[in-house]
Coordinates of C-alpha atoms in Angstrom, one line a residue:
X4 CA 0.0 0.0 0.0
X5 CA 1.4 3.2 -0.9
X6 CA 1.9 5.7 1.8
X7 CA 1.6 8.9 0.1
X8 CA -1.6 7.7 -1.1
X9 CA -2.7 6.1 2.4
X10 CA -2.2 9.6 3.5
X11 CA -4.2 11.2 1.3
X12 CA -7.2 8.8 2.1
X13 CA -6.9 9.5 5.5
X14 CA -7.6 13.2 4.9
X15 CA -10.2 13.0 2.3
X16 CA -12.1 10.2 3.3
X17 CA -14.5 9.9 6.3
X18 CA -12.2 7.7 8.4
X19 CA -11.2 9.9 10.4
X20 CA -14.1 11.0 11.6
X21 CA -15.6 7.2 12.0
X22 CA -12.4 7.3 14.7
X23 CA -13.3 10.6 16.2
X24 CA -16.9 9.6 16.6
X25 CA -16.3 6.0 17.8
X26 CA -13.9 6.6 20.5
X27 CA -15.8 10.0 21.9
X28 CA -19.3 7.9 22.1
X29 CA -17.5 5.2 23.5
X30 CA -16.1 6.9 26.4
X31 CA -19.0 9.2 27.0
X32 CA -20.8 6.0 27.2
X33 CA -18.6 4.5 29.1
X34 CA -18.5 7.5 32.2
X35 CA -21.7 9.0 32.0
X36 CA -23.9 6.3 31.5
X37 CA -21.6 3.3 34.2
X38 CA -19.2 4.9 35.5
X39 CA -15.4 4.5 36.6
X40 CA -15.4 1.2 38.4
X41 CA -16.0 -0.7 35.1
X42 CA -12.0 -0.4 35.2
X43 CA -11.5 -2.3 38.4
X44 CA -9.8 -5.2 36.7
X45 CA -8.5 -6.7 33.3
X46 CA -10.9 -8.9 32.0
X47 CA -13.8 -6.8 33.1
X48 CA -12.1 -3.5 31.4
X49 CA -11.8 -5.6 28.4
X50 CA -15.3 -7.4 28.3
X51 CA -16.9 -3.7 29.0
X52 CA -15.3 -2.3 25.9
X53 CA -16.7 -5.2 24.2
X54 CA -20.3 -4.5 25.3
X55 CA -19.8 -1.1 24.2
X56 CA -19.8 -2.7 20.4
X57 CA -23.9 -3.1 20.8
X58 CA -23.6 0.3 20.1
X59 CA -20.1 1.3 17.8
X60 CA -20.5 -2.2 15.4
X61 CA -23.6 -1.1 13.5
X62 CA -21.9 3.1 13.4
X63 CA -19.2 1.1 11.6
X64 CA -20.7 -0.6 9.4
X65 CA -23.0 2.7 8.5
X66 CA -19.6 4.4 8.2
X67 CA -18.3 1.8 5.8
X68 CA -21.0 2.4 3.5
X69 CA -20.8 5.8 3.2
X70 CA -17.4 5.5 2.4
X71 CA -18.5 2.8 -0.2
X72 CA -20.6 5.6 -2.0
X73 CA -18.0 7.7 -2.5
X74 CA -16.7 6.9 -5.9
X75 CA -20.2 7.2 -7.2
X76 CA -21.4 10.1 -5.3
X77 CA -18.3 11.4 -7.1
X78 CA -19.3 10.1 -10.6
X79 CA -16.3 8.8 -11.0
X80 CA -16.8 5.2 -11.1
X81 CA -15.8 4.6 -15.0
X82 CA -12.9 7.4 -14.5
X83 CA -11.9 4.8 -11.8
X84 CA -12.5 1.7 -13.5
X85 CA -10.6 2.5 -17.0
X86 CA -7.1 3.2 -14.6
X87 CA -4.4 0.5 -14.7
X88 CA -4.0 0.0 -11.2
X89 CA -6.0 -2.7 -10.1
X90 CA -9.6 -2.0 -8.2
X91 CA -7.7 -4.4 -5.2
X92 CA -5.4 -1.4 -4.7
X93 CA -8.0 1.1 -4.5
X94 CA -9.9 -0.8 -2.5
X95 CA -7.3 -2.0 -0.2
X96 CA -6.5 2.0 0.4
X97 CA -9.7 2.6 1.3
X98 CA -10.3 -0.2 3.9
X99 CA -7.0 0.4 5.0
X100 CA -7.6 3.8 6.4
X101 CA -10.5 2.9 8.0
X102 CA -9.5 0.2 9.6
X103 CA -6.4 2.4 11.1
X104 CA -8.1 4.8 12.2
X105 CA -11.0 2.4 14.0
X106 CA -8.7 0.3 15.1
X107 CA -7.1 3.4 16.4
X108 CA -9.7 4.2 18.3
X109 CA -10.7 1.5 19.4
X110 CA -6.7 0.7 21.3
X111 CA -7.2 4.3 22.4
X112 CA -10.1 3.5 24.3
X113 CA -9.0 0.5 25.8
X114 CA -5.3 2.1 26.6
X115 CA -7.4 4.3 28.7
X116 CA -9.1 1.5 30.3
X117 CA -5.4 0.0 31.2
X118 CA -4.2 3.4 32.6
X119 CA -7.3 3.1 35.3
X120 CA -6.7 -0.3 35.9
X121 CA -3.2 0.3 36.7
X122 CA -4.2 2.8 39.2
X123 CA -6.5 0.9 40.6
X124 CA -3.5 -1.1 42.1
X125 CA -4.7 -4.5 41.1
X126 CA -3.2 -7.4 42.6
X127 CA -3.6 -9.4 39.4
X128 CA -1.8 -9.0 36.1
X129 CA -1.9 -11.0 33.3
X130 CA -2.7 -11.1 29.1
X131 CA -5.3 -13.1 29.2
X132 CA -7.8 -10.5 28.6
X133 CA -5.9 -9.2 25.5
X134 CA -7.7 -11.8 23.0
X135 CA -10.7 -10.0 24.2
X136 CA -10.1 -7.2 22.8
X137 CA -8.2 -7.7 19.6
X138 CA -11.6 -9.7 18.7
X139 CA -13.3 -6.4 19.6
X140 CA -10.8 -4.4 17.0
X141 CA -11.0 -6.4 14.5
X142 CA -14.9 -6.9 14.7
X143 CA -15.4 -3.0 13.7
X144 CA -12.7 -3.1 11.0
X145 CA -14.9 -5.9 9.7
X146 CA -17.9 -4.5 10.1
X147 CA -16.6 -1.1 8.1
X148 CA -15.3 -3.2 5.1
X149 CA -18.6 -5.1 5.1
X150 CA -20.3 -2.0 4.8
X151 CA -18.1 -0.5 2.2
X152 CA -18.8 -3.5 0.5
X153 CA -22.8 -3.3 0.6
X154 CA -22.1 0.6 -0.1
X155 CA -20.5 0.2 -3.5
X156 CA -22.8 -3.2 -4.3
X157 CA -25.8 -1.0 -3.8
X158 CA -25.4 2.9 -4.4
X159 CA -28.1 4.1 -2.6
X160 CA -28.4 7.3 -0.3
X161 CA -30.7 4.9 1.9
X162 CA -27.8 2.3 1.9
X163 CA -26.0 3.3 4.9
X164 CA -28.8 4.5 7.4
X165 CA -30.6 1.2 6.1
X166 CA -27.5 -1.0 6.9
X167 CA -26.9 0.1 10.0
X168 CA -30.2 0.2 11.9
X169 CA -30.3 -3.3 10.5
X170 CA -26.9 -4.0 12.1
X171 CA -28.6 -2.9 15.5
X172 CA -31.0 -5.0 15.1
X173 CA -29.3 -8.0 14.3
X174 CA -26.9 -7.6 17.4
X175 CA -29.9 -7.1 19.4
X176 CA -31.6 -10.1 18.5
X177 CA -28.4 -12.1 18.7
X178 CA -27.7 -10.4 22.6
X179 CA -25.9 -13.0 24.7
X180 CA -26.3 -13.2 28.3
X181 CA -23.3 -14.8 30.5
X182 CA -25.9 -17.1 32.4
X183 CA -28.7 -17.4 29.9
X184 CA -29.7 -21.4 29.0
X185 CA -32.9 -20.2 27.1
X186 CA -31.7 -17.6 24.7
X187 CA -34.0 -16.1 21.8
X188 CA -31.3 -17.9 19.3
X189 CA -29.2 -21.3 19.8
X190 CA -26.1 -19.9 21.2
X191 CA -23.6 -21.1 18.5
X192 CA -25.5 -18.1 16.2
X193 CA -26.0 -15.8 19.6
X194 CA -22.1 -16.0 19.6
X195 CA -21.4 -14.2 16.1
X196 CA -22.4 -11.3 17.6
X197 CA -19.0 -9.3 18.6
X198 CA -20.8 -8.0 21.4
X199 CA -20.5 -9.9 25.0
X200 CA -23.3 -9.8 27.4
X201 CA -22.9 -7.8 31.2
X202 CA -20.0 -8.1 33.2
X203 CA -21.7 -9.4 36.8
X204 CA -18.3 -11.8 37.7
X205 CA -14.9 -10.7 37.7
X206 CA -13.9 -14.2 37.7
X207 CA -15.4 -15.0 34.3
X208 CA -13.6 -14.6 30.9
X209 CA -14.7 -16.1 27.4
X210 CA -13.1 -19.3 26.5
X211 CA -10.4 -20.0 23.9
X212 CA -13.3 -21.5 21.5
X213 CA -15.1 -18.5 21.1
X214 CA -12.2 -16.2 20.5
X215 CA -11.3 -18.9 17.9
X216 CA -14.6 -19.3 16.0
X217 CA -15.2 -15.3 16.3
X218 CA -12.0 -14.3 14.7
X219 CA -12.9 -16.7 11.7
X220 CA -16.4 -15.4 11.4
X221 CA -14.8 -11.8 11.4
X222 CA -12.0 -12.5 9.2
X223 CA -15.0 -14.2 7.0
X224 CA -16.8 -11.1 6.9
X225 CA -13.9 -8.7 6.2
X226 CA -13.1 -10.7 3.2
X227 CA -16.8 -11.0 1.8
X228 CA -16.2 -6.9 2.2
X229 CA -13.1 -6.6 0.3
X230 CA -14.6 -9.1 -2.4
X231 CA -17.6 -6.6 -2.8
X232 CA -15.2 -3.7 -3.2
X233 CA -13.4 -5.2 -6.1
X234 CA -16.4 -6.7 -7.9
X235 CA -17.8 -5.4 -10.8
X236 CA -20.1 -8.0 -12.2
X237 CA -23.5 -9.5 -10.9
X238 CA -21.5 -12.7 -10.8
X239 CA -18.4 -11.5 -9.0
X240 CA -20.6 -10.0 -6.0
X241 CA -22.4 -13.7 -5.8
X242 CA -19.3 -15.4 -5.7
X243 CA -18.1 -12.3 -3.0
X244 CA -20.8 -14.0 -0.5
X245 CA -18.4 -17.4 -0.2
X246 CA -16.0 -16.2 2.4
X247 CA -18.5 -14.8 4.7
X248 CA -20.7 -18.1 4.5
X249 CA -17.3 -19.9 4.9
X250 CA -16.7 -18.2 8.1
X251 CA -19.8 -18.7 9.2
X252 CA -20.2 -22.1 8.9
X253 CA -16.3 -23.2 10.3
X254 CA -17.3 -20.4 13.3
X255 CA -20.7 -22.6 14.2
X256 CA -18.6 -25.7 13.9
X257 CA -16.1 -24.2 16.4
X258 CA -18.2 -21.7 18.9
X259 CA -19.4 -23.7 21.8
X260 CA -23.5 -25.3 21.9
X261 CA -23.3 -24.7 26.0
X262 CA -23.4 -21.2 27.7
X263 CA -21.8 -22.5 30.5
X264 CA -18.7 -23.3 28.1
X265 CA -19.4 -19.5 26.9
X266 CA -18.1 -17.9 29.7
X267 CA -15.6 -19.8 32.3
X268 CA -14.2 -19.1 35.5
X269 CA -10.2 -17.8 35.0
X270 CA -8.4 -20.6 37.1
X271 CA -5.4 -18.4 37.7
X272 CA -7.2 -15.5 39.1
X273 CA -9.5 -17.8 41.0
X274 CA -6.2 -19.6 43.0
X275 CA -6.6 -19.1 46.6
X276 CA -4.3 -17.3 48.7
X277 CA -4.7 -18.2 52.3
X278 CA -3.5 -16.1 55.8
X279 CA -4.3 -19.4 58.1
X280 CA -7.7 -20.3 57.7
X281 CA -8.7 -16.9 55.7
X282 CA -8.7 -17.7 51.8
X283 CA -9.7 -15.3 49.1
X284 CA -8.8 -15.7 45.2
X285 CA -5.7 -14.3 44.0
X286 CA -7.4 -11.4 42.2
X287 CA -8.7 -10.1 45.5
X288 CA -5.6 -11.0 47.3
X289 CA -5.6 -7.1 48.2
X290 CA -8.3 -8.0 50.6
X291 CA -7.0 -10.6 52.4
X292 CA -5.1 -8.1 54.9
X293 CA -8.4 -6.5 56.0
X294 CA -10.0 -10.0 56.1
X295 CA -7.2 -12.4 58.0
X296 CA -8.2 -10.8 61.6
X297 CA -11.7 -10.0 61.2
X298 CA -12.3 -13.6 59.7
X299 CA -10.4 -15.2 62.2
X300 CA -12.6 -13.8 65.2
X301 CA -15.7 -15.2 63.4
X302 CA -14.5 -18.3 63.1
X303 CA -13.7 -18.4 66.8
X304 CA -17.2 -17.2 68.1
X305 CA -18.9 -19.2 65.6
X306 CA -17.2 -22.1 67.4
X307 CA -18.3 -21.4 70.4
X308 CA -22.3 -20.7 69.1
X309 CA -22.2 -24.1 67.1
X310 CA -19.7 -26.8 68.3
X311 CA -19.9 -29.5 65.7
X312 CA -21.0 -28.0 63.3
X313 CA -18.5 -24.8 63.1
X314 CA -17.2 -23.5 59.8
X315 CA -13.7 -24.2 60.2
X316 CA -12.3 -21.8 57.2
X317 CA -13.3 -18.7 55.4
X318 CA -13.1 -18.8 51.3
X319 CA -14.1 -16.8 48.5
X320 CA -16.9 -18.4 46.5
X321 CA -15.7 -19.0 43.0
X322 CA -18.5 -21.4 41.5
X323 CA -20.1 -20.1 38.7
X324 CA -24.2 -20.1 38.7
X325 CA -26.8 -18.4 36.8
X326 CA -28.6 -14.8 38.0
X327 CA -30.5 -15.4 40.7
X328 CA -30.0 -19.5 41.5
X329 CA -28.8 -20.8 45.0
X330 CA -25.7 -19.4 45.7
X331 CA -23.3 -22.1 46.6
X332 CA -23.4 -23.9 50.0
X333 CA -21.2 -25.2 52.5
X334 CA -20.6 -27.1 56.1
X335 CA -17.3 -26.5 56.8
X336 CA -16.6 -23.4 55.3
X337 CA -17.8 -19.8 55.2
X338 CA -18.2 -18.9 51.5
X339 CA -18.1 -14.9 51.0
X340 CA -18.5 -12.7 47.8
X341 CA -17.5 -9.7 47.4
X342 CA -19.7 -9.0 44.7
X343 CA -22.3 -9.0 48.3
X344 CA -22.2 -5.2 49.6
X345 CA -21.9 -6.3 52.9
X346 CA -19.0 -7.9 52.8
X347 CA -17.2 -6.0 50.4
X348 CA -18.3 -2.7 52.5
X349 CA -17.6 -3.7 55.4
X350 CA -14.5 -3.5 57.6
X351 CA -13.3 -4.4 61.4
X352 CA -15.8 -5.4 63.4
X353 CA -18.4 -4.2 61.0
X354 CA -16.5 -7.0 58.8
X355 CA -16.6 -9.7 61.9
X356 CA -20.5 -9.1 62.1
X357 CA -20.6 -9.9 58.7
X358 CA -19.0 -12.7 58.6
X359 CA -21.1 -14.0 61.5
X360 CA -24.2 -13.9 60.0
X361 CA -23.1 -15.8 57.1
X362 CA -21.3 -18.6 58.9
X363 CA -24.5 -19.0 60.7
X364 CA -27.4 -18.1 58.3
X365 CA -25.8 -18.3 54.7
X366 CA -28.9 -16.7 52.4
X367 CA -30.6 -18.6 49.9
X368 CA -32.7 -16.7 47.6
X369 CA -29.5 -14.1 46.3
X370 CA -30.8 -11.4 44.0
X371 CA -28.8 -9.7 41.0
X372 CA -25.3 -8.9 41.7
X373 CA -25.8 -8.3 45.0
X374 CA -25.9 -11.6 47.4
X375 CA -28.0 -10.0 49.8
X376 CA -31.2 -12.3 50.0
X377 CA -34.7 -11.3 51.2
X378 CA -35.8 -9.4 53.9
X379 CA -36.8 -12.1 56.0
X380 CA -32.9 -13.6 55.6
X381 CA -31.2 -10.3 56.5
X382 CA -33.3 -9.8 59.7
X383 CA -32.3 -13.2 60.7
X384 CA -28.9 -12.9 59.8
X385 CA -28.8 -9.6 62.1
X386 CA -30.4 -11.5 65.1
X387 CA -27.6 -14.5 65.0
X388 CA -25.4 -12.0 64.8
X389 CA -26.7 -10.2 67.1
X390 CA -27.1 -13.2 69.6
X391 CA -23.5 -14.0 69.5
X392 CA -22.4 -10.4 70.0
X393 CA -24.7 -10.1 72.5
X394 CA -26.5 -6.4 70.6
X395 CA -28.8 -6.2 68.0
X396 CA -27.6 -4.3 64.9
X397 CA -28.3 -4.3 60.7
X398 CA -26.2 -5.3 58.4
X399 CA -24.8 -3.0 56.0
X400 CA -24.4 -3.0 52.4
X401 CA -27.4 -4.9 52.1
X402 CA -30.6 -4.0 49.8
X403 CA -32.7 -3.5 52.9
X404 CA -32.6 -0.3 55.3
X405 CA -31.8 -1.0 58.2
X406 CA -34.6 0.4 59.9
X407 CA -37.0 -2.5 57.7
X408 CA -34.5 -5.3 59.0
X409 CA -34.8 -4.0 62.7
X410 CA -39.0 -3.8 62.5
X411 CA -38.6 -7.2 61.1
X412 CA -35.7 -8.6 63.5
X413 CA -36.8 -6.7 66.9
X414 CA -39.6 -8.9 67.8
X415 CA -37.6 -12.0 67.3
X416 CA -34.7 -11.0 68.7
X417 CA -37.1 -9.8 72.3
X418 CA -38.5 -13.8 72.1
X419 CA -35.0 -15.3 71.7
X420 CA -33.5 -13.2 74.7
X421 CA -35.9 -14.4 77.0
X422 CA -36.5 -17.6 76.5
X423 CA -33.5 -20.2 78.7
X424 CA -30.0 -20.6 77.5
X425 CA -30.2 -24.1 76.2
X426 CA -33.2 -23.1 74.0
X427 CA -31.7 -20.0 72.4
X428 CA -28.8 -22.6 71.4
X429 CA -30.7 -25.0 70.1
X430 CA -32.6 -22.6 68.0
X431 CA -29.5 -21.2 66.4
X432 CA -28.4 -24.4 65.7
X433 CA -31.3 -25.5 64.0
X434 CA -31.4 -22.1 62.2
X435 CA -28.2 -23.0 61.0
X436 CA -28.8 -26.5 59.9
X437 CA -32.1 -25.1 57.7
X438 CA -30.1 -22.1 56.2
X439 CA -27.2 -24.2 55.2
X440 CA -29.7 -26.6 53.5
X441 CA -32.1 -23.8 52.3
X442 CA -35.1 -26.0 54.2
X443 CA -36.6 -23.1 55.8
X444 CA -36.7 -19.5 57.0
X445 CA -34.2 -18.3 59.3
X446 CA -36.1 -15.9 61.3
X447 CA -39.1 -18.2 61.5
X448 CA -37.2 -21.0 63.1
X449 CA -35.4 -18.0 65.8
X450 CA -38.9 -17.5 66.4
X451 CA -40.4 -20.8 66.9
X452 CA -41.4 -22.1 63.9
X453 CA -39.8 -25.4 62.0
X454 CA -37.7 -25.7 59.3
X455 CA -39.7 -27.4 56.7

């Protein structure tokens, strides 16, 4: 590709401004609309920017069509034509400067994203989220030749606004959710989207099969594109189709049939690191510090409240399970998130308190992002606490005031304080037994009722 001539497409043509427009939407998307803590860690940074292609794939491939006009907005099309350089030069220029300057963009946007994260002081650094976003890259540099393609194959003024509401749609249609088993399309097609569904799990990251079977879709439609920009018979633009259908069918042979092989749990990042019996994953390790004493207390008075059947560790939950299902259960261990506000908001004995009223009442009905569960959970959670603590208090960081979880825990909590020592134990105890086996409701059974 000659330079000189690169040069001058870049300061004719619209790519520039496909750039410009891409990476200013992007990040006033990106911080007016979610915020700074998108950048908190790696693969999350990189899967955001990803999501942010619901919106910058179809403006790509609108751009690329207008640029695919241009030679016949120009009415220069048989100037063009009766040149001796060959229509792949010409056409090569022109995808080439659009694809530098989205591209561009594009590794602008996610540079940024890297400069926060690097701030952020994050324990874990790695490359595995750098697939991620080369997929992302080269989605809108195939979407752009794509369009430039459908431009010059059909020189219409309606060409690009047609082409790119349609590309919204599509990627709406073909929306992916992490956690989704019924989606509206089998999720072998769902996956040719380039866009990836909310980030909700730092521990998550797409596997190697999708990065695989995306980039040969992509690279499918960039060449059906470029074919389109060269062709200049009915019969050339048929046979143009055979790379994209190509891709297509090797990317369905290679994508994964099972969301749950979508999106896996990073094995590195979710290694424990342990102070004694304290364990969080390595890409938390920051918080084991403020954990290790805090967790360590609990684990001693939730000894004393349930003998034989004590927790004898604290870990970080790393299972992965759909929005909304049970979160995941254990005897001898008490499992924290700190996707749950409060845990992750809390600190000292604020933290201790926390901790005690998961060992003993561990929720079952988590909603969203956030574990908390239901009202009736939290206030029970607050009056084992409380019991072991000896004072009645709310949790924080939960989705419930705390002046709902004290009308709903004070009652209780009066009827548990004066009934006889043995019987307050016991009814912790079995408390803890149904919450641990999700076979009742906590504050019920602190109250007198049975675990079903």
């Amino acid at each position: 590709m000659n330079g000189r001539v690169l040069r001058i497409e870049l300061r004719r043509s619209v790519a520039p401004w496909a750039g410009v427009v891409a990476l200013v939407g992007a990040l006033a998307f990106l911080y007016l609309v979610i915020g700074t803590w998108w950048t908190a860690q790696w693969t999350s940074m990189a899967l955001w920017t990803r999501s942010l292609l619901a919106y910058l794939w179809p403006l790509a491939v609108g751009l690329g069509a207008l640029q695919g006009l241009r030679d016949r907005r120009s009415t220069m099309s048989e100037l063009l034509t009766s040149t001796p350089r060959p229509a792949r030069h010409r056409a090569a220029t022109t995808a080439g400067a659009t694809a530098i300057t989205l591209t561009s963009a594009f590794a602008l946007l996610v540079l940024q994203g890297a400069v926060q994260v690097v701030l952020s002081d994050t324990a874990y650094t790695h490359l595995g989220w750098l697939p991620i976003s080369l997929v992302g890259a080269l989605s809108l540099v195939a979407g752009a030749v794509l369009g430039m393609g459908v431009g010059r194959a059909l020189p219409s003024v309606l060409t690009p606004p047609v082409l790119a509401v349609a590309a919204f749609v599509l990627i709406n249609l073909l929306w992916l959710s992490p956690d989704s088993p019924t989606a509206a399309v089998p999720n072998r097609v769902a996956l040719l989207s380039p866009v990836v569904g909310e980030v909700r799990e730092v521990l998550l990251t797409l596997s190697a099969s999708v990065h695989l079977g995306q980039t040969v879709w992509l690279f499918g439609m960039a060449g059906t594109g470029f074919a389109l920009l060269v062709a200049a018979t009915p019969r050339a633009r048929l046979l143009a189709l055979a790379p994209a259908l190509a891709g297509a069918a090797i990317a369905l042979l290679v994508l994964p049939s099972d969301p749950r092989r979508t999106y896996i749990v990073d094995e590195t990042a979710a290694a424990q690191v342990c102070d004694g019996p304290v364990c969080v994953t390595r890409i938390h390790q920051a918080r084991l510090a403020d954990l290790g004493d805090p967790g360590r207390k609990a684990l001693r008075l939730l000894h004393d409240a349930l003998a034989g059947q004590t927790p004898v560790s604290i870990r970080e939950t790393t299972a992965q399970r759909a929005l909304g299902a049970t979160p995941e259960r254990s005897r001898k261990a008490v499992l924290v998130d700190f996707e749950d506000g409060a845990i992750a908001n809390a600190k000292g004995e604020a933290l201790t308190r926390a901790l005690l009223a998961q060992g003993l009442a561990p929720t079952c009905f988590a909603r969203s992002n956030n574990e908390s569960g239901t009202l009736g959970e939290i206030a029970g959670q607050s009056v084992a606490a409380g019991w072991v603590l000896g004072d009645l208090k709310p949790l924080g960081g939960t989705l419930h005031s705390s002046r709902d979880q004290l009308d709903e825990a004070r009652p209780v909590w009066k009827k548990l304080k004066a009934l006889p020592r043995a019987e307050q134990l016991s009814r912790i105890r079995a408390m803890h037994a149904a919450a641990v086996s999700c076979e009742g409701d906590p504050l019920q059974i602190l109250d007198g009722g049975a675990s079903r």
